Tab-separated table of C-alpha atoms in Angstrom:
chain	number	residue	atom	x	y	z
A	1	MET	CA	-150.342	74.834	47.360
A	2	PHE	CA	-154.471	76.262	46.770
A	3	ILE	CA	-153.155	76.662	43.263
A	4	LEU	CA	-152.214	73.404	42.852
A	5	ILE	CA	-155.289	72.198	44.216
A	6	GLY	CA	-157.485	74.240	42.072
A	7	LEU	CA	-155.345	72.717	38.992
A	8	GLY	CA	-155.554	69.634	40.130
A	9	VAL	CA	-159.855	70.054	40.653
A	10	VAL	CA	-159.695	71.907	37.042
A	11	LEU	CA	-157.900	69.248	34.907
A	12	ALA	CA	-159.190	66.497	36.827
A	13	CYS	CA	-163.118	67.659	35.990
A	14	VAL	CA	-162.422	68.789	32.324
A	15	PHE	CA	-160.473	65.651	31.088
A	16	GLY	CA	-162.343	63.268	33.336
A	17	SER	CA	-165.976	64.416	32.368
A	18	PHE	CA	-164.258	63.829	28.937
A	19	VAL	CA	-163.366	60.431	29.361
A	20	ALA	CA	-166.254	59.602	31.277
A	21	SER	CA	-168.358	60.588	28.556
A	22	GLY	CA	-167.318	58.322	26.102
A	23	GLY	CA	-164.621	60.777	24.514
A	24	ALA	CA	-161.356	58.981	23.024
A	25	ILE	CA	-158.307	60.657	25.415
A	26	GLY	CA	-155.648	59.153	22.642
A	27	PRO	CA	-156.284	61.503	19.516
A	28	LEU	CA	-156.340	64.109	21.905
A	29	LEU	CA	-152.467	63.227	23.793
A	30	ALA	CA	-151.519	62.189	19.848
A	31	SER	CA	-152.170	66.017	19.217
A	32	MET	CA	-151.276	68.227	22.414
A	33	PRO	CA	-147.753	67.767	22.141
A	34	PHE	CA	-147.650	69.871	18.876
A	35	GLU	CA	-150.422	72.283	19.609
A	36	LEU	CA	-148.849	73.017	22.207
A	37	LEU	CA	-145.250	73.625	21.172
A	38	THR	CA	-147.443	76.121	18.809
A	39	ILE	CA	-149.242	77.735	21.431
A	40	LEU	CA	-146.991	77.918	24.263
A	41	GLY	CA	-144.080	78.836	22.161
A	42	ALA	CA	-145.874	81.793	21.066
A	43	ALA	CA	-147.318	82.993	24.327
A	44	VAL	CA	-143.363	83.083	25.357
A	45	GLY	CA	-142.553	84.909	22.621
A	46	THR	CA	-145.152	87.567	22.633
A	47	PHE	CA	-144.157	87.840	26.637
A	48	VAL	CA	-141.253	88.522	25.901
A	49	MET	CA	-141.944	91.438	23.098
A	50	ALA	CA	-143.968	92.798	25.827
A	51	ASN	CA	-141.831	93.355	28.823
A	52	SER	CA	-138.909	94.441	29.986
A	53	ILE	CA	-135.807	91.617	30.679
A	54	GLY	CA	-136.266	92.553	34.301
A	55	ALA	CA	-140.025	91.429	33.715
A	56	VAL	CA	-139.326	88.195	32.370
A	57	LYS	CA	-136.600	87.301	34.953
A	58	HIS	CA	-138.768	87.886	37.767
A	59	LEU	CA	-141.492	85.593	36.166
A	60	PRO	CA	-140.561	82.612	38.076
A	61	ALA	CA	-140.278	84.331	41.711
A	62	GLY	CA	-143.482	86.095	40.652
A	63	ILE	CA	-144.959	82.004	39.977
A	64	LYS	CA	-143.546	81.433	43.057
A	65	LYS	CA	-144.789	83.562	45.151
A	66	ALA	CA	-148.615	83.170	44.050
A	67	MET	CA	-148.025	79.729	44.623
A	68	LYS	CA	-146.715	80.507	48.397
A	69	GLY	CA	-148.572	83.086	48.686
A	70	SER	CA	-147.914	86.500	50.821
A	71	GLN	CA	-145.339	86.302	53.397
A	72	TYR	CA	-146.563	88.150	56.165
A	73	THR	CA	-149.055	86.208	58.730
A	74	ARG	CA	-150.521	87.636	61.859
A	75	GLN	CA	-147.761	87.257	63.828
A	76	ASP	CA	-145.783	89.366	61.453
A	77	TYR	CA	-148.156	92.338	61.677
A	78	LEU	CA	-147.810	91.949	65.801
A	79	GLU	CA	-144.264	92.428	65.122
A	80	LEU	CA	-144.253	95.294	63.289
A	81	LEU	CA	-146.535	97.051	64.986
A	82	GLY	CA	-144.766	96.106	68.425
A	83	LEU	CA	-141.543	97.669	66.365
A	84	LEU	CA	-143.426	101.091	65.671
A	85	PHE	CA	-145.298	101.188	69.249
A	86	HIS	CA	-141.631	101.121	71.015
A	87	VAL	CA	-140.003	103.624	68.873
A	88	THR	CA	-142.790	105.960	68.329
A	89	LYS	CA	-142.958	106.031	72.043
A	90	LEU	CA	-139.264	106.388	72.763
A	91	ALA	CA	-139.721	109.415	70.614
A	92	ALA	CA	-142.589	110.920	72.202
A	93	ALA	CA	-140.782	110.651	75.425
A	94	LYS	CA	-137.367	111.774	74.693
A	95	GLY	CA	-138.044	113.355	71.215
A	96	MET	CA	-136.914	112.402	67.612
A	97	MET	CA	-133.403	112.839	68.430
A	98	ALA	CA	-133.292	109.754	71.028
A	99	ILE	CA	-134.266	107.133	68.213
A	100	GLU	CA	-131.379	108.634	65.527
A	101	SER	CA	-128.849	106.224	66.660
A	102	HIS	CA	-131.359	103.240	66.691
A	103	ILE	CA	-132.897	104.497	62.457
A	104	GLU	CA	-128.771	104.940	61.575
A	105	ASP	CA	-127.941	101.327	62.476
A	106	PRO	CA	-130.948	99.442	62.645
A	107	GLN	CA	-128.411	96.075	62.859
A	108	GLY	CA	-127.041	97.657	66.650
A	109	SER	CA	-130.524	98.598	67.882
A	110	THR	CA	-131.979	97.079	70.611
A	111	VAL	CA	-135.766	98.008	69.483
A	112	PHE	CA	-134.825	96.566	66.261
A	113	GLY	CA	-132.930	93.748	67.764
A	114	ALA	CA	-136.365	92.803	69.754
A	115	PHE	CA	-137.852	91.970	66.221
A	116	PRO	CA	-135.141	90.594	64.442
A	117	LYS	CA	-137.542	89.164	61.346
A	118	ILE	CA	-137.888	93.147	60.488
A	119	ARG	CA	-134.412	93.842	60.942
A	120	ASP	CA	-133.149	91.550	58.597
A	121	ASN	CA	-135.886	92.637	55.954
A	122	GLU	CA	-133.784	95.168	54.299
A	123	HIS	CA	-137.179	96.313	52.035
A	124	VAL	CA	-139.246	97.033	55.138
A	125	CYS	CA	-136.191	97.744	57.514
A	126	SER	CA	-135.461	100.669	54.796
A	127	PHE	CA	-138.771	101.589	54.385
A	128	ILE	CA	-139.383	102.340	58.412
A	129	CYS	CA	-136.171	104.423	59.054
A	130	ASP	CA	-136.089	107.077	55.603
A	131	TYR	CA	-139.342	107.960	57.395
A	132	LEU	CA	-138.156	108.543	60.985
A	133	ARG	CA	-135.204	110.277	59.319
A	134	MET	CA	-137.461	112.873	57.591
A	135	ALA	CA	-139.317	112.827	60.322
A	136	GLY	CA	-136.059	113.603	62.636
A	137	MET	CA	-135.388	116.369	60.213
A	138	ASN	CA	-138.546	118.238	61.175
A	139	ALA	CA	-140.474	117.122	58.413
A	140	THR	CA	-143.510	116.604	60.778
A	141	ASP	CA	-146.077	117.883	58.469
A	142	PRO	CA	-148.257	114.879	59.080
A	143	PHE	CA	-150.534	115.653	55.984
A	144	GLN	CA	-147.147	116.124	53.659
A	145	MET	CA	-145.480	112.940	55.000
A	146	ASP	CA	-149.107	111.020	54.586
A	147	ASP	CA	-148.455	112.640	51.099
A	148	VAL	CA	-144.931	111.564	49.912
A	149	MET	CA	-145.592	107.944	51.929
A	150	GLY	CA	-148.369	107.229	50.095
A	151	ARG	CA	-147.243	108.203	46.376
A	152	GLU	CA	-143.753	106.091	47.195
A	153	LEU	CA	-146.455	103.171	47.714
A	154	LYS	CA	-148.491	103.487	44.943
A	155	LYS	CA	-145.685	103.600	43.286
A	156	ASN	CA	-144.544	100.681	44.551
A	157	LEU	CA	-147.445	98.794	44.620
A	158	ARG	CA	-147.985	99.610	40.352
A	159	GLU	CA	-143.926	98.270	39.902
A	160	GLU	CA	-144.712	94.988	41.622
A	161	MET	CA	-148.368	94.568	39.836
A	162	HIS	CA	-146.754	94.993	36.424
A	163	LEU	CA	-146.159	91.178	36.344
A	164	PRO	CA	-149.388	90.092	37.159
A	165	HIS	CA	-150.629	92.747	34.142
A	166	ALA	CA	-148.497	91.094	32.211
A	167	LEU	CA	-149.565	87.522	32.861
A	168	GLN	CA	-153.358	88.399	32.325
A	169	SER	CA	-152.464	90.330	28.746
A	170	VAL	CA	-150.738	86.648	28.054
A	171	SER	CA	-154.557	84.814	29.274
A	172	ASP	CA	-156.128	87.239	26.956
A	173	ALA	CA	-153.781	86.253	24.214
A	174	LEU	CA	-154.171	82.536	24.483
A	175	PRO	CA	-157.674	82.135	22.803
A	176	ALA	CA	-156.297	83.584	20.068
A	177	LEU	CA	-153.052	82.159	19.941
A	178	GLY	CA	-155.217	78.765	20.415
A	179	ILE	CA	-157.369	79.717	16.998
A	180	VAL	CA	-153.884	80.362	15.570
A	181	ALA	CA	-152.654	76.548	16.226
A	182	ALA	CA	-156.108	75.276	15.197
A	183	VAL	CA	-156.148	76.782	11.631
A	184	LEU	CA	-152.777	75.757	11.227
A	185	GLY	CA	-154.176	72.472	11.698
A	186	VAL	CA	-156.755	73.115	9.312
A	187	ILE	CA	-154.596	74.000	6.494
A	188	LYS	CA	-153.132	71.053	7.007
A	189	THR	CA	-156.072	68.734	6.799
A	190	MET	CA	-157.441	70.877	3.834
A	191	ALA	CA	-154.234	69.903	2.393
A	192	SER	CA	-155.249	66.163	2.746
A	193	ILE	CA	-158.518	66.623	1.635
A	194	SER	CA	-158.198	63.905	-0.903
A	195	LYS	CA	-157.145	61.034	2.256
A	196	PRO	CA	-160.230	58.297	3.509
A	197	PRO	CA	-162.758	60.508	5.694
A	198	ILE	CA	-161.668	58.416	8.766
A	199	VAL	CA	-158.391	60.304	8.244
A	200	LEU	CA	-159.520	63.443	8.057
A	201	GLY	CA	-161.460	63.339	11.052
A	202	GLU	CA	-158.522	62.464	13.086
A	203	MET	CA	-156.730	65.517	11.417
A	204	ILE	CA	-159.522	67.654	12.155
A	205	ALA	CA	-160.057	66.626	15.723
A	206	GLY	CA	-156.531	67.438	16.509
A	207	ALA	CA	-157.042	71.283	15.183
A	208	LEU	CA	-159.918	71.675	17.205
A	209	VAL	CA	-157.525	70.164	20.305
A	210	GLY	CA	-155.503	73.667	19.645
A	211	THR	CA	-158.632	76.189	20.015
A	212	PHE	CA	-159.341	73.856	23.074
A	213	LEU	CA	-155.902	74.152	24.380
A	214	GLY	CA	-156.107	78.080	24.043
A	215	ILE	CA	-158.939	78.138	25.833
A	216	LEU	CA	-158.118	76.111	28.857
A	217	LEU	CA	-154.617	77.374	29.261
A	218	ALA	CA	-156.235	81.101	29.589
A	219	TYR	CA	-159.061	80.779	31.568
A	220	GLY	CA	-158.467	77.586	33.471
A	221	ILE	CA	-154.623	78.083	34.481
A	222	VAL	CA	-152.716	81.534	33.433
A	223	ALA	CA	-155.356	84.310	34.277
A	224	PRO	CA	-155.742	82.512	37.808
A	225	ILE	CA	-152.114	82.799	38.407
A	226	ALA	CA	-152.112	86.167	37.169
A	227	GLY	CA	-155.291	87.286	39.475
A	228	ARG	CA	-153.739	84.964	42.535
A	229	LEU	CA	-150.391	87.136	42.012
A	230	GLY	CA	-151.904	90.190	41.810
A	231	GLY	CA	-154.040	89.666	45.012
A	232	VAL	CA	-150.311	88.683	47.090
A	233	VAL	CA	-149.097	91.709	45.714
A	234	GLU	CA	-152.016	93.881	47.056
A	235	GLU	CA	-151.785	91.562	50.644
A	236	GLU	CA	-148.167	92.611	51.110
A	237	ALA	CA	-148.737	95.995	50.305
A	238	SER	CA	-150.766	96.203	53.256
A	239	TYR	CA	-147.871	95.734	55.273
A	240	LEU	CA	-146.318	99.005	54.676
A	241	ASP	CA	-149.312	100.273	54.500
A	242	LEU	CA	-149.467	99.803	58.210
A	243	VAL	CA	-146.315	101.770	58.554
A	244	ARG	CA	-147.442	104.723	56.974
A	245	SER	CA	-150.749	104.759	59.076
A	246	VAL	CA	-148.662	104.486	62.231
A	247	ILE	CA	-146.132	107.341	61.514
A	248	VAL	CA	-148.339	109.584	60.603
A	249	ALA	CA	-150.659	109.061	63.130
A	250	HIS	CA	-147.701	110.306	65.494
A	251	LEU	CA	-147.026	112.964	63.720
A	252	GLN	CA	-150.466	113.550	64.213
A	253	GLY	CA	-149.454	113.993	68.281
A	254	ASN	CA	-151.426	110.861	69.458
A	255	ALA	CA	-149.951	108.717	72.050
A	256	PRO	CA	-148.103	105.189	70.982
A	257	GLN	CA	-150.942	103.462	72.207
A	258	VAL	CA	-153.267	105.398	69.764
A	259	SER	CA	-150.617	105.470	66.503
A	260	VAL	CA	-150.634	101.789	67.288
A	261	GLU	CA	-154.368	101.180	67.207
A	262	ILE	CA	-155.006	103.361	64.043
A	263	GLY	CA	-152.175	100.996	62.294
A	264	ARG	CA	-154.323	98.051	63.980
A	265	LYS	CA	-157.359	99.288	62.200
A	266	SER	CA	-155.511	99.408	58.328
A	267	ILE	CA	-154.483	95.503	58.795
A	268	PRO	CA	-156.430	93.161	56.482
A	269	SER	CA	-159.345	91.793	58.056
A	270	ASP	CA	-158.043	87.965	58.224
A	271	LEU	CA	-154.612	89.039	59.742
A	272	MET	CA	-155.934	91.869	61.660
A	273	PRO	CA	-154.938	90.820	65.513
A	274	THR	CA	-157.711	91.634	67.920
A	275	PHE	CA	-156.756	94.583	71.034
A	276	GLN	CA	-156.400	92.420	73.163
A	277	GLU	CA	-153.655	90.187	71.292
A	278	VAL	CA	-151.690	93.333	70.379
A	279	GLU	CA	-151.710	94.631	74.268
A	280	GLU	CA	-150.240	91.347	74.988
A	281	SER	CA	-148.229	90.864	72.436
A	282	LEU	CA	-146.638	94.789	73.333
A	283	SER	CA	-146.302	93.419	77.166
A	284	ALA	CA	-144.151	90.373	76.383
A	285	VAL	CA	-141.393	92.393	74.298
A	286	ALA	CA	-139.240	94.106	76.709
A	287	VAL	CA	-136.680	97.191	75.070
A	288	ASN	CA	-134.018	98.550	76.609
């Protein structure tokens, strides 16, 4: 939503100031379709050449993600802390074997059933169960577990950041593609050098539209979208990093309450619940 608001401000200020200062919008609009075809067509072609088919297919979903923002809210973090608290509490009280049935069948688990949003998130649920399963197989060295989980999280982040980086590369290329469109317009103008000055003036103006659009698209549209998408990816990565923090803290021998508090401290500041909110959330959920 904020991307659309920002885009509206950009376009209103750019074109509004142009018209308000006495600029003629007619020649600009007349040349724009052809210049956009040249610039955007070349940009799409370079994007396809530089990326795999998977990245191309994920582009619509990536732009949608940038528009919507992170899928995780403060309440989602509270629920994740609640799930991890009850799992680690059960493991601390009865041993890792006590949680085996829960991690082998999350859909039928009473613990995971108390947090259906996490249970139904296949990626998050699998991540939690995989590492709790490893801990149940005597992989209880907290330093080793921290290293293994950290490497997977870095790998996931690197893969998710590919699309923002690809869009940023397109943004970097757009000003040059705008110059390409402008040069084509100049070539067209020079081929008509015998025409009256008023005609040549309109043709030169049309050629300069290419440079204008290339710069506007790069720094006013594509680069902000790439930056926002990268920010959303990093925000969502912190959700799984919370799982790492709590499991490692548990393996270090901390009490469930302490492990959860250590995990809470790793949550981004704008989404981090207070200590009291976590306590109230934990006491409000009854798990059999």
